[in-house]
PDB file of C-alpha atoms in Angstrom:
ATOM      1  CA  MET A   1       0.000   0.000   0.000  1.00  0.00           C
ATOM      2  CA  LYS A   2       2.944   2.317   0.677  1.00  0.00           C
ATOM      3  CA  ASP A   3       4.193   1.749  -2.879  1.00  0.00           C
ATOM      4  CA  VAL A   4       0.725   2.462  -4.289  1.00  0.00           C
ATOM      5  CA  ALA A   5       0.404   5.626  -2.178  1.00  0.00           C
ATOM      6  CA  ALA A   6       3.836   6.861  -3.260  1.00  0.00           C
ATOM      7  CA  ARG A   7       3.191   6.274  -6.954  1.00  0.00           C
ATOM      8  CA  ALA A   8      -0.275   7.914  -6.831  1.00  0.00           C
ATOM      9  CA  GLY A   9       0.947  10.789  -4.660  1.00  0.00           C
ATOM     10  CA  VAL A  10      -1.637  10.186  -1.924  1.00  0.00           C
ATOM     11  CA  GLY A  11      -1.712   9.019   1.682  1.00  0.00           C
ATOM     12  CA  LEU A  12      -2.209   5.452   2.936  1.00  0.00           C
ATOM     13  CA  LYS A  13      -5.730   6.250   4.149  1.00  0.00           C
ATOM     14  CA  THR A  14      -6.730   7.314   0.649  1.00  0.00           C
ATOM     15  CA  VAL A  15      -5.441   4.034  -0.800  1.00  0.00           C
ATOM     16  CA  SER A  16      -7.371   2.144   1.887  1.00  0.00           C
ATOM     17  CA  ARG A  17     -10.562   4.017   1.011  1.00  0.00           C
ATOM     18  CA  VAL A  18     -10.212   3.193  -2.681  1.00  0.00           C
ATOM     19  CA  VAL A  19      -9.374  -0.462  -2.067  1.00  0.00           C
ATOM     20  CA  ASN A  20     -12.322  -0.918   0.299  1.00  0.00           C
ATOM     21  CA  GLY A  21     -14.803   1.098  -1.788  1.00  0.00           C
ATOM     22  CA  GLU A  22     -15.272   3.765   0.880  1.00  0.00           C
ATOM     23  CA  PRO A  23     -16.525   7.291   0.109  1.00  0.00           C
ATOM     24  CA  GLY A  24     -14.529  10.511   0.440  1.00  0.00           C
ATOM     25  CA  VAL A  25     -12.236  10.192  -2.600  1.00  0.00           C
ATOM     26  CA  THR A  26     -12.496  12.409  -5.673  1.00  0.00           C
ATOM     27  CA  PRO A  27     -12.835  10.683  -9.058  1.00  0.00           C
ATOM     28  CA  ASP A  28      -9.436  11.991 -10.213  1.00  0.00           C
ATOM     29  CA  THR A  29      -7.689  10.701  -7.069  1.00  0.00           C
ATOM     30  CA  GLU A  30      -9.456   7.333  -7.342  1.00  0.00           C
ATOM     31  CA  ARG A  31      -8.302   7.057 -10.961  1.00  0.00           C
ATOM     32  CA  ARG A  32      -4.669   7.743  -9.999  1.00  0.00           C
ATOM     33  CA  VAL A  33      -4.824   5.152  -7.210  1.00  0.00           C
ATOM     34  CA  GLN A  34      -6.384   2.521  -9.504  1.00  0.00           C
ATOM     35  CA  GLU A  35      -3.718   3.159 -12.150  1.00  0.00           C
ATOM     36  CA  ALA A  36      -1.009   2.701  -9.517  1.00  0.00           C
ATOM     37  CA  ILE A  37      -2.678  -0.511  -8.312  1.00  0.00           C
ATOM     38  CA  GLU A  38      -2.768  -1.918 -11.839  1.00  0.00           C
ATOM     39  CA  PHE A  39       0.802  -0.877 -12.622  1.00  0.00           C
ATOM     40  CA  LEU A  40       2.219  -2.403  -9.430  1.00  0.00           C
ATOM     41  CA  GLY A  41      -0.004  -5.516  -9.444  1.00  0.00           C
ATOM     42  CA  PHE A  42      -1.188  -4.756  -5.901  1.00  0.00           C
ATOM     43  CA  ARG A  43      -3.590  -7.246  -4.265  1.00  0.00           C
ATOM     44  CA  ARG A  44      -5.395  -6.568  -1.017  1.00  0.00           C
ATOM     45  CA  ASN A  45      -4.491  -8.950   1.837  1.00  0.00           C
ATOM     46  CA  ASP A  46      -7.953 -10.319   2.555  1.00  0.00           C
ATOM     47  CA  SER A  47      -6.681 -12.674   5.265  1.00  0.00           C
ATOM     48  CA  ALA A  48      -5.342  -9.812   7.336  1.00  0.00           C
ATOM     49  CA  ARG A  49      -8.430  -7.696   6.678  1.00  0.00           C
ATOM     50  CA  VAL A  50     -10.972 -10.285   7.771  1.00  0.00           C
ATOM     51  CA  LEU A  51      -8.908 -11.434  10.767  1.00  0.00           C
ATOM     52  CA  ARG A  52      -8.985  -7.872  12.089  1.00  0.00           C
ATOM     53  CA  LYS A  53     -12.777  -8.255  12.073  1.00  0.00           C
ATOM     54  CA  GLY A  54     -12.562 -11.568  13.950  1.00  0.00           C
ATOM     55  CA  ARG A  55     -13.801 -13.583  10.965  1.00  0.00           C
ATOM     56  CA  THR A  56     -12.075 -15.457   8.151  1.00  0.00           C
ATOM     57  CA  ALA A  57     -14.876 -15.057   5.583  1.00  0.00           C
ATOM     58  CA  SER A  58     -14.794 -18.784   4.872  1.00  0.00           C
ATOM     59  CA  ILE A  59     -17.086 -21.723   5.604  1.00  0.00           C
ATOM     60  CA  GLY A  60     -16.556 -25.465   5.366  1.00  0.00           C
ATOM     61  CA  LEU A  61     -18.800 -28.030   3.683  1.00  0.00           C
ATOM     62  CA  VAL A  62     -18.317 -31.711   4.530  1.00  0.00           C
ATOM     63  CA  LEU A  63     -20.059 -34.006   2.050  1.00  0.00           C
ATOM     64  CA  GLU A  64     -20.410 -37.759   1.894  1.00  0.00           C
ATOM     65  CA  ASP A  65     -18.927 -38.195  -1.586  1.00  0.00           C
ATOM     66  CA  LEU A  66     -17.966 -35.392  -3.969  1.00  0.00           C
ATOM     67  CA  ALA A  67     -18.476 -37.797  -6.892  1.00  0.00           C
ATOM     68  CA  ASP A  68     -22.148 -38.392  -6.049  1.00  0.00           C
ATOM     69  CA  PRO A  69     -24.326 -36.371  -8.482  1.00  0.00           C
ATOM     70  CA  PHE A  70     -26.757 -35.577  -5.645  1.00  0.00           C
ATOM     71  CA  TYR A  71     -24.181 -33.340  -3.978  1.00  0.00           C
ATOM     72  CA  GLY A  72     -23.378 -31.235  -7.055  1.00  0.00           C
ATOM     73  CA  PRO A  73     -26.428 -28.937  -6.884  1.00  0.00           C
ATOM     74  CA  LEU A  74     -26.302 -28.957  -3.073  1.00  0.00           C
ATOM     75  CA  SER A  75     -22.680 -27.773  -3.051  1.00  0.00           C
ATOM     76  CA  ARG A  76     -23.351 -25.205  -5.764  1.00  0.00           C
ATOM     77  CA  ALA A  77     -26.268 -23.744  -3.797  1.00  0.00           C
ATOM     78  CA  VAL A  78     -24.136 -23.447  -0.649  1.00  0.00           C
ATOM     79  CA  GLU A  79     -21.405 -21.775  -2.687  1.00  0.00           C
ATOM     80  CA  GLU A  80     -23.830 -19.240  -4.160  1.00  0.00           C
ATOM     81  CA  VAL A  81     -25.134 -18.246  -0.715  1.00  0.00           C
ATOM     82  CA  ALA A  82     -21.576 -18.019   0.621  1.00  0.00           C
ATOM     83  CA  ARG A  83     -20.560 -15.848  -2.334  1.00  0.00           C
ATOM     84  CA  ALA A  84     -23.495 -13.514  -1.711  1.00  0.00           C
ATOM     85  CA  HIS A  85     -22.155 -13.068   1.834  1.00  0.00           C
ATOM     86  CA  GLY A  86     -18.603 -12.463   0.650  1.00  0.00           C
ATOM     87  CA  ALA A  87     -17.361 -15.819   1.936  1.00  0.00           C
ATOM     88  CA  LEU A  88     -15.233 -18.554   0.418  1.00  0.00           C
ATOM     89  CA  LEU A  89     -16.408 -22.188   0.466  1.00  0.00           C
ATOM     90  CA  ILE A  90     -13.994 -25.013   1.306  1.00  0.00           C
ATOM     91  CA  ASN A  91     -15.360 -28.527   0.860  1.00  0.00           C
ATOM     92  CA  GLY A  92     -14.249 -32.085   1.357  1.00  0.00           C
ATOM     93  CA  SER A  93     -15.562 -35.645   1.395  1.00  0.00           C
ATOM     94  CA  SER A  94     -15.941 -37.951   4.384  1.00  0.00           C
ATOM     95  CA  ALA A  95     -16.429 -41.061   2.192  1.00  0.00           C
ATOM     96  CA  GLU A  96     -19.080 -42.219   4.714  1.00  0.00           C
ATOM     97  CA  ASP A  97     -16.293 -42.760   7.263  1.00  0.00           C
ATOM     98  CA  PRO A  98     -17.039 -41.288  10.734  1.00  0.00           C
ATOM     99  CA  GLU A  99     -13.337 -41.011  11.587  1.00  0.00           C
ATOM    100  CA  ARG A 100     -12.565 -39.240   8.325  1.00  0.00           C
ATOM    101  CA  GLU A 101     -15.534 -36.930   8.914  1.00  0.00           C
ATOM    102  CA  GLN A 102     -14.199 -35.932  12.342  1.00  0.00           C
ATOM    103  CA  GLU A 103     -10.677 -35.480  10.999  1.00  0.00           C
ATOM    104  CA  LEU A 104     -11.918 -33.259   8.156  1.00  0.00           C
ATOM    105  CA  VAL A 105     -14.242 -31.198  10.364  1.00  0.00           C
ATOM    106  CA  LEU A 106     -11.543 -30.525  12.940  1.00  0.00           C
ATOM    107  CA  ALA A 107      -9.042 -29.651  10.201  1.00  0.00           C
ATOM    108  CA  LEU A 108     -11.476 -27.025   8.914  1.00  0.00           C
ATOM    109  CA  CYS A 109     -11.960 -25.726  12.452  1.00  0.00           C
ATOM    110  CA  ALA A 110      -8.167 -25.489  12.860  1.00  0.00           C
ATOM    111  CA  ARG A 111      -8.138 -23.288   9.758  1.00  0.00           C
ATOM    112  CA  ARG A 112     -10.606 -21.021  11.531  1.00  0.00           C
ATOM    113  CA  VAL A 113     -13.583 -21.285   9.198  1.00  0.00           C
ATOM    114  CA  ASP A 114     -16.480 -19.188  10.470  1.00  0.00           C
ATOM    115  CA  GLY A 115     -19.027 -21.977  10.095  1.00  0.00           C
ATOM    116  CA  LEU A 116     -19.621 -25.533   8.985  1.00  0.00           C
ATOM    117  CA  ILE A 117     -22.255 -27.364   6.963  1.00  0.00           C
ATOM    118  CA  VAL A 118     -21.961 -31.093   7.572  1.00  0.00           C
ATOM    119  CA  ILE A 119     -23.588 -34.142   6.024  1.00  0.00           C
ATOM    120  CA  PRO A 120     -22.780 -36.499   8.875  1.00  0.00           C
ATOM    121  CA  ALA A 121     -21.235 -39.918   8.471  1.00  0.00           C
ATOM    122  CA  GLY A 122     -21.075 -40.687  12.191  1.00  0.00           C
ATOM    123  CA  ARG A 123     -23.604 -40.875  14.986  1.00  0.00           C
ATOM    124  CA  ASP A 124     -21.691 -39.019  17.710  1.00  0.00           C
ATOM    125  CA  HIS A 125     -20.860 -35.362  17.176  1.00  0.00           C
ATOM    126  CA  ARG A 126     -19.948 -34.427  20.714  1.00  0.00           C
ATOM    127  CA  TYR A 127     -16.428 -33.786  19.431  1.00  0.00           C
ATOM    128  CA  LEU A 128     -17.861 -30.599  17.899  1.00  0.00           C
ATOM    129  CA  GLU A 129     -19.176 -29.156  21.175  1.00  0.00           C
ATOM    130  CA  PRO A 130     -15.959 -27.221  22.029  1.00  0.00           C
ATOM    131  CA  GLU A 131     -15.844 -25.772  18.505  1.00  0.00           C
ATOM    132  CA  ILE A 132     -19.490 -24.694  18.610  1.00  0.00           C
ATOM    133  CA  LYS A 133     -18.959 -23.112  22.040  1.00  0.00           C
ATOM    134  CA  ALA A 134     -15.938 -21.299  20.592  1.00  0.00           C
ATOM    135  CA  GLY A 135     -18.265 -19.698  18.038  1.00  0.00           C
ATOM    136  CA  ILE A 136     -18.125 -21.901  14.932  1.00  0.00           C
ATOM    137  CA  ALA A 137     -21.695 -21.996  13.640  1.00  0.00           C
ATOM    138  CA  THR A 138     -22.727 -25.461  12.472  1.00  0.00           C
ATOM    139  CA  VAL A 139     -25.656 -26.743  10.429  1.00  0.00           C
ATOM    140  CA  PHE A 140     -26.251 -30.402   9.529  1.00  0.00           C
ATOM    141  CA  VAL A 141     -27.822 -31.438   6.223  1.00  0.00           C
ATOM    142  CA  ASP A 142     -29.638 -34.567   5.028  1.00  0.00           C
ATOM    143  CA  ARG A 143     -29.166 -36.291   8.406  1.00  0.00           C
ATOM    144  CA  PRO A 144     -29.357 -34.996  11.982  1.00  0.00           C
ATOM    145  CA  ALA A 145     -26.375 -34.605  14.273  1.00  0.00           C
ATOM    146  CA  GLY A 146     -25.684 -37.371  16.778  1.00  0.00           C
ATOM    147  CA  GLN A 147     -25.888 -36.695  20.522  1.00  0.00           C
ATOM    148  CA  ILE A 148     -25.812 -32.890  20.222  1.00  0.00           C
ATOM    149  CA  ASP A 149     -28.469 -30.268  19.532  1.00  0.00           C
ATOM    150  CA  ALA A 150     -27.811 -28.470  16.264  1.00  0.00           C
ATOM    151  CA  ASP A 151     -29.639 -26.994  13.297  1.00  0.00           C
ATOM    152  CA  VAL A 152     -30.539 -29.572  10.666  1.00  0.00           C
ATOM    153  CA  VAL A 153     -32.119 -29.398   7.204  1.00  0.00           C
ATOM    154  CA  LEU A 154     -33.580 -32.647   5.858  1.00  0.00           C
ATOM    155  CA  SER A 155     -35.725 -34.022   3.090  1.00  0.00           C
ATOM    156  CA  ASP A 156     -38.831 -35.900   4.180  1.00  0.00           C
ATOM    157  CA  SER A 157     -37.331 -39.354   3.644  1.00  0.00           C
ATOM    158  CA  PHE A 158     -40.097 -41.126   5.560  1.00  0.00           C
ATOM    159  CA  GLY A 159     -42.947 -39.382   3.743  1.00  0.00           C
ATOM    160  CA  GLY A 160     -41.278 -39.701   0.347  1.00  0.00           C
ATOM    161  CA  ALA A 161     -40.681 -43.439   0.682  1.00  0.00           C
ATOM    162  CA  ARG A 162     -44.178 -43.966   2.009  1.00  0.00           C
ATOM    163  CA  ALA A 163     -45.640 -42.154  -1.008  1.00  0.00           C
ATOM    164  CA  GLY A 164     -43.449 -44.086  -3.451  1.00  0.00           C
ATOM    165  CA  VAL A 165     -44.405 -47.497  -2.077  1.00  0.00           C
ATOM    166  CA  ALA A 166     -48.070 -46.476  -1.858  1.00  0.00           C
ATOM    167  CA  HIS A 167     -47.824 -45.572  -5.553  1.00  0.00           C
ATOM    168  CA  LEU A 168     -46.653 -49.113  -6.369  1.00  0.00           C
ATOM    169  CA  ILE A 169     -49.432 -50.592  -4.223  1.00  0.00           C
ATOM    170  CA  ALA A 170     -51.983 -48.429  -6.033  1.00  0.00           C
ATOM    171  CA  HIS A 171     -50.824 -50.015  -9.304  1.00  0.00           C
ATOM    172  CA  GLY A 172     -51.574 -53.501  -8.046  1.00  0.00           C
ATOM    173  CA  HIS A 173     -48.312 -54.627  -6.432  1.00  0.00           C
ATOM    174  CA  ARG A 174     -48.380 -56.675  -3.249  1.00  0.00           C
ATOM    175  CA  ARG A 175     -44.856 -58.129  -3.199  1.00  0.00           C
ATOM    176  CA  ILE A 176     -42.554 -55.101  -3.117  1.00  0.00           C
ATOM    177  CA  GLY A 177     -38.837 -55.228  -2.409  1.00  0.00           C
ATOM    178  CA  PHE A 178     -36.884 -52.509  -0.603  1.00  0.00           C
ATOM    179  CA  ILE A 179     -33.151 -52.057  -1.270  1.00  0.00           C
ATOM    180  CA  GLY A 180     -31.482 -49.355   0.773  1.00  0.00           C
ATOM    181  CA  ASP A 181     -28.230 -47.976   2.103  1.00  0.00           C
ATOM    182  CA  GLN A 182     -26.393 -49.026   5.258  1.00  0.00           C
ATOM    183  CA  PRO A 183     -28.613 -49.357   8.350  1.00  0.00           C
ATOM    184  CA  ARG A 184     -26.519 -46.914  10.398  1.00  0.00           C
ATOM    185  CA  ILE A 185     -27.475 -44.094   8.015  1.00  0.00           C
ATOM    186  CA  HIS A 186     -30.441 -41.991   9.115  1.00  0.00           C
ATOM    187  CA  THR A 187     -31.955 -41.604   5.642  1.00  0.00           C
ATOM    188  CA  ALA A 188     -31.799 -45.358   5.011  1.00  0.00           C
ATOM    189  CA  VAL A 189     -33.640 -46.041   8.253  1.00  0.00           C
ATOM    190  CA  GLU A 190     -36.275 -43.376   7.559  1.00  0.00           C
ATOM    191  CA  ARG A 191     -36.930 -44.635   4.033  1.00  0.00           C
ATOM    192  CA  LEU A 192     -37.263 -48.203   5.283  1.00  0.00           C
ATOM    193  CA  ARG A 193     -39.683 -46.929   7.911  1.00  0.00           C
ATOM    194  CA  GLY A 194     -41.701 -45.233   5.147  1.00  0.00           C
ATOM    195  CA  TYR A 195     -41.749 -48.477   3.134  1.00  0.00           C
ATOM    196  CA  ARG A 196     -43.031 -50.451   6.115  1.00  0.00           C
ATOM    197  CA  ALA A 197     -45.632 -47.790   6.907  1.00  0.00           C
ATOM    198  CA  ALA A 198     -47.039 -47.917   3.350  1.00  0.00           C
ATOM    199  CA  MET A 199     -47.211 -51.707   3.456  1.00  0.00           C
ATOM    200  CA  GLU A 200     -48.928 -51.578   6.842  1.00  0.00           C
ATOM    201  CA  ASP A 201     -51.374 -48.941   5.583  1.00  0.00           C
ATOM    202  CA  ALA A 202     -52.391 -51.417   2.862  1.00  0.00           C
ATOM    203  CA  GLU A 203     -52.466 -54.311   5.362  1.00  0.00           C
ATOM    204  CA  LEU A 204     -49.706 -56.099   3.457  1.00  0.00           C
ATOM    205  CA  ALA A 205     -47.243 -58.347   5.247  1.00  0.00           C
ATOM    206  CA  VAL A 206     -43.524 -57.799   4.621  1.00  0.00           C
ATOM    207  CA  ASP A 207     -41.350 -60.844   4.053  1.00  0.00           C
ATOM    208  CA  ASP A 208     -37.836 -60.420   5.477  1.00  0.00           C
ATOM    209  CA  ALA A 209     -36.464 -61.547   2.113  1.00  0.00           C
ATOM    210  CA  TRP A 210     -37.958 -58.438   0.532  1.00  0.00           C
ATOM    211  CA  VAL A 211     -35.755 -56.042   2.542  1.00  0.00           C
ATOM    212  CA  SER A 212     -32.046 -55.523   1.923  1.00  0.00           C
ATOM    213  CA  LEU A 213     -29.877 -52.841   3.551  1.00  0.00           C
ATOM    214  CA  GLY A 214     -26.156 -52.486   2.997  1.00  0.00           C
ATOM    215  CA  SER A 215     -23.473 -50.947   0.842  1.00  0.00           C
ATOM    216  CA  THR A 216     -24.529 -49.224  -2.375  1.00  0.00           C
ATOM    217  CA  ASP A 217     -21.702 -51.033  -4.169  1.00  0.00           C
ATOM    218  CA  PRO A 218     -23.130 -52.253  -7.511  1.00  0.00           C
ATOM    219  CA  ALA A 219     -22.205 -55.892  -6.822  1.00  0.00           C
ATOM    220  CA  ARG A 220     -24.078 -55.881  -3.503  1.00  0.00           C
ATOM    221  CA  VAL A 221     -27.136 -54.189  -4.987  1.00  0.00           C
ATOM    222  CA  ARG A 222     -27.143 -56.506  -8.016  1.00  0.00           C
ATOM    223  CA  GLU A 223     -27.107 -59.540  -5.741  1.00  0.00           C
ATOM    224  CA  ALA A 224     -30.005 -58.123  -3.706  1.00  0.00           C
ATOM    225  CA  VAL A 225     -32.115 -57.441  -6.826  1.00  0.00           C
ATOM    226  CA  GLU A 226     -31.421 -60.856  -8.327  1.00  0.00           C
ATOM    227  CA  THR A 227     -32.184 -62.648  -5.064  1.00  0.00           C
ATOM    228  CA  MET A 228     -35.555 -60.918  -4.782  1.00  0.00           C
ATOM    229  CA  LEU A 229     -36.447 -61.661  -8.399  1.00  0.00           C
ATOM    230  CA  ASP A 230     -35.278 -65.276  -8.459  1.00  0.00           C
ATOM    231  CA  SER A 231     -36.953 -66.506  -5.277  1.00  0.00           C
ATOM    232  CA  SER A 232     -39.898 -68.899  -5.274  1.00  0.00           C
ATOM    233  CA  GLU A 233     -42.154 -65.914  -4.481  1.00  0.00           C
ATOM    234  CA  PRO A 234     -40.450 -63.126  -6.467  1.00  0.00           C
ATOM    235  CA  VAL A 235     -41.224 -59.479  -5.878  1.00  0.00           C
ATOM    236  CA  THR A 236     -43.085 -57.708  -8.671  1.00  0.00           C
ATOM    237  CA  ALA A 237     -41.795 -54.246  -7.803  1.00  0.00           C
ATOM    238  CA  ILE A 238     -38.737 -52.671  -6.215  1.00  0.00           C
ATOM    239  CA  PHE A 239     -38.332 -49.482  -4.242  1.00  0.00           C
ATOM    240  CA  ALA A 240     -34.724 -48.273  -4.490  1.00  0.00           C
ATOM    241  CA  GLY A 241     -33.530 -46.335  -1.456  1.00  0.00           C
ATOM    242  CA  ASN A 242     -31.233 -43.854  -3.211  1.00  0.00           C
ATOM    243  CA  ASN A 243     -29.841 -42.812  -6.597  1.00  0.00           C
ATOM    244  CA  ARG A 244     -26.926 -45.284  -6.627  1.00  0.00           C
ATOM    245  CA  VAL A 245     -29.226 -48.188  -5.832  1.00  0.00           C
ATOM    246  CA  THR A 246     -31.595 -47.039  -8.567  1.00  0.00           C
ATOM    247  CA  VAL A 247     -28.852 -46.950 -11.215  1.00  0.00           C
ATOM    248  CA  THR A 248     -27.799 -50.541 -10.495  1.00  0.00           C
ATOM    249  CA  ALA A 249     -31.413 -51.712 -10.303  1.00  0.00           C
ATOM    250  CA  VAL A 250     -32.118 -50.199 -13.728  1.00  0.00           C
ATOM    251  CA  ARG A 251     -29.171 -52.112 -15.199  1.00  0.00           C
ATOM    252  CA  VAL A 252     -30.251 -55.417 -13.661  1.00  0.00           C
ATOM    253  CA  LEU A 253     -33.902 -55.014 -14.688  1.00  0.00           C
ATOM    254  CA  ALA A 254     -32.858 -54.185 -18.254  1.00  0.00           C
ATOM    255  CA  GLU A 255     -31.416 -57.705 -18.485  1.00  0.00           C
ATOM    256  CA  ARG A 256     -34.737 -59.323 -17.565  1.00  0.00           C
ATOM    257  CA  GLU A 257     -37.497 -60.372 -19.923  1.00  0.00           C
ATOM    258  CA  ARG A 258     -40.239 -60.012 -17.320  1.00  0.00           C
ATOM    259  CA  PRO A 259     -40.991 -56.345 -16.564  1.00  0.00           C
ATOM    260  CA  VAL A 260     -40.534 -55.303 -12.945  1.00  0.00           C
ATOM    261  CA  ALA A 261     -41.899 -52.045 -11.590  1.00  0.00           C
ATOM    262  CA  LEU A 262     -39.385 -49.645 -10.064  1.00  0.00           C
ATOM    263  CA  VAL A 263     -39.548 -46.454  -8.031  1.00  0.00           C
ATOM    264  CA  GLY A 264     -36.312 -44.799  -6.927  1.00  0.00           C
ATOM    265  CA  PHE A 265     -35.654 -42.303  -4.166  1.00  0.00           C
ATOM    266  CA  ASP A 266     -33.659 -39.390  -5.699  1.00  0.00           C
ATOM    267  CA  ASP A 267     -33.835 -38.362  -9.304  1.00  0.00           C
ATOM    268  CA  ILE A 268     -31.054 -39.580 -11.574  1.00  0.00           C
ATOM    269  CA  GLU A 269     -29.575 -38.347 -14.825  1.00  0.00           C
ATOM    270  CA  LEU A 270     -31.542 -39.482 -17.901  1.00  0.00           C
ATOM    271  CA  ALA A 271     -34.385 -40.768 -15.706  1.00  0.00           C
ATOM    272  CA  ASP A 272     -36.817 -38.799 -17.853  1.00  0.00           C
ATOM    273  CA  LEU A 273     -35.547 -40.494 -21.031  1.00  0.00           C
ATOM    274  CA  LEU A 274     -35.415 -43.925 -19.437  1.00  0.00           C
ATOM    275  CA  GLY A 275     -38.897 -43.567 -17.962  1.00  0.00           C
ATOM    276  CA  ILE A 276     -37.847 -44.045 -14.327  1.00  0.00           C
ATOM    277  CA  THR A 277     -40.412 -43.057 -11.709  1.00  0.00           C
ATOM    278  CA  VAL A 278     -38.724 -41.314  -8.775  1.00  0.00           C
ATOM    279  CA  ILE A 279     -39.258 -39.594  -5.492  1.00  0.00           C
ATOM    280  CA  ALA A 280     -37.322 -36.386  -6.110  1.00  0.00           C
ATOM    281  CA  GLN A 281     -35.762 -34.301  -3.406  1.00  0.00           C
ATOM    282  CA  ASP A 282     -34.492 -30.781  -4.051  1.00  0.00           C
ATOM    283  CA  ALA A 283     -30.764 -30.965  -3.364  1.00  0.00           C
ATOM    284  CA  ALA A 284     -30.250 -27.304  -4.233  1.00  0.00           C
ATOM    285  CA  ALA A 285     -32.962 -26.261  -1.782  1.00  0.00           C
ATOM    286  CA  LEU A 286     -31.299 -28.365   0.922  1.00  0.00           C
ATOM    287  CA  GLY A 287     -27.989 -26.599   0.365  1.00  0.00           C
ATOM    288  CA  ARG A 288     -29.506 -23.144   0.075  1.00  0.00           C
ATOM    289  CA  THR A 289     -31.667 -23.531   3.185  1.00  0.00           C
ATOM    290  CA  ALA A 290     -28.738 -24.847   5.225  1.00  0.00           C
ATOM    291  CA  ALA A 291     -26.411 -22.066   4.076  1.00  0.00           C
ATOM    292  CA  GLU A 292     -28.968 -19.364   4.773  1.00  0.00           C
ATOM    293  CA  ARG A 293     -29.483 -20.792   8.246  1.00  0.00           C
ATOM    294  CA  LEU A 294     -25.716 -20.847   8.798  1.00  0.00           C
ATOM    295  CA  PHE A 295     -25.296 -17.191   7.855  1.00  0.00           C
ATOM    296  CA  ARG A 296     -28.192 -16.203  10.104  1.00  0.00           C
ATOM    297  CA  ARG A 297     -26.248 -17.837  12.931  1.00  0.00           C
ATOM    298  CA  LEU A 298     -23.119 -15.958  11.867  1.00  0.00           C
ATOM    299  CA  ASP A 299     -25.130 -12.724  11.890  1.00  0.00           C
ATOM    300  CA  GLY A 300     -25.968 -13.272  15.550  1.00  0.00           C
ATOM    301  CA  VAL A 301     -29.259 -15.208  15.586  1.00  0.00           C
ATOM    302  CA  ASN A 302     -29.097 -17.266  18.793  1.00  0.00           C
ATOM    303  CA  ASP A 303     -32.481 -19.002  18.919  1.00  0.00           C
ATOM    304  CA  ALA A 304     -32.862 -22.710  19.716  1.00  0.00           C
ATOM    305  CA  PRO A 305     -31.639 -25.211  17.097  1.00  0.00           C
ATOM    306  CA  THR A 306     -34.265 -25.939  14.457  1.00  0.00           C
ATOM    307  CA  GLN A 307     -35.096 -28.916  12.244  1.00  0.00           C
ATOM    308  CA  THR A 308     -36.400 -28.124   8.771  1.00  0.00           C
ATOM    309  CA  ALA A 309     -37.903 -30.892   6.617  1.00  0.00           C
ATOM    310  CA  LEU A 310     -38.310 -30.190   2.893  1.00  0.00           C
ATOM    311  CA  GLU A 311     -41.016 -31.989   0.936  1.00  0.00           C
ATOM    312  CA  THR A 312     -40.259 -34.555  -1.750  1.00  0.00           C
ATOM    313  CA  VAL A 313     -42.114 -34.936  -5.054  1.00  0.00           C
ATOM    314  CA  LEU A 314     -43.316 -38.101  -6.801  1.00  0.00           C
ATOM    315  CA  ILE A 315     -42.530 -37.932 -10.532  1.00  0.00           C
ATOM    316  CA  PRO A 316     -44.302 -40.740 -12.456  1.00  0.00           C
ATOM    317  CA  ARG A 317     -42.503 -41.616 -15.688  1.00  0.00           C
ATOM    318  CA  GLY A 318     -43.541 -45.176 -16.450  1.00  0.00           C
ATOM    319  CA  SER A 319     -41.443 -47.632 -14.455  1.00  0.00           C
ATOM    320  CA  GLY A 320     -43.514 -47.174 -11.300  1.00  0.00           C
ATOM    321  CA  GLU A 321     -46.768 -47.567 -13.180  1.00  0.00           C
ATOM    322  CA  LEU A 322     -46.089 -51.036 -14.609  1.00  0.00           C
ATOM    323  CA  PRO A 323     -48.691 -53.544 -13.385  1.00  0.00           C
ATOM    324  CA  PRO A 324     -47.689 -56.840 -11.801  1.00  0.00           C
ATOM    325  CA  PRO A 325     -47.636 -59.826 -14.194  1.00  0.00           C
ATOM    326  CA  PRO A 326     -50.881 -61.811 -14.450  1.00  0.00           C
ATOM    327  CA  HIS A 327     -51.105 -64.800 -12.150  1.00  0.00           C
TER     328      HIS A 327
END
């Protein structure tokens, strides 16, 4: 700044006013300062500036898997809200590993981010209590925090799954399989609960062989689909618990001669062209709502932690409307 001031023939305060967009500088003086800035290649030290204000103007986003298409619009929405508040977004992936989640979260805290948005992999988030008490605002997305009270923004997994299975029942299905994610994951449990509720509403018994929870690895999902379809009492429809399960199920069903109805939780790319009926959740709205809540916290809102549940939407495209085969 001293070099800029000397070249423009002004004081340091004048350079500061120009750099920070403050009033009190004549157009001619501002022009001279800007020319000096461009000539010297001066860049404002944002780190020093924000630290003087007690903030770093950065937030952290911890996702499950950066490669999962579901998290693209969610991350983008968080980034847009952060940008509107003059903040930088730093994100990373926990890979569904609770230890990696904790390591990543604490690394972000050590870098003094102002706030965190976390899609939790673990069930115990008491490790975050000292950080929250120290002033790091935290909002959880898609799944609630474990063993602490914190803001959370969710999709209605229970209601969405219940509506999807009820849709299959309404089209004549009585033997419906459910293939979901790992049982320690909140959304998997809620979607299974919605499946069971829809079956109970219709007074339909659920055979244990019709339910499979576990890894979303394609080999595991393929085995689950084939087992349900090749049994002595095969299912006539499948409810897929998330987008990765749906993709594998579509591939397996495409190899079969007998049509099998399918409804997936989460929309997937090309689902409209492939005719896949889905329960769609708004990933961008999840990210935007969580980020807006986070910045309200950073602006000093100190009310009790809230839980916000966003509605899902059933999109019929053909696969969920297939009737069961004739007896």
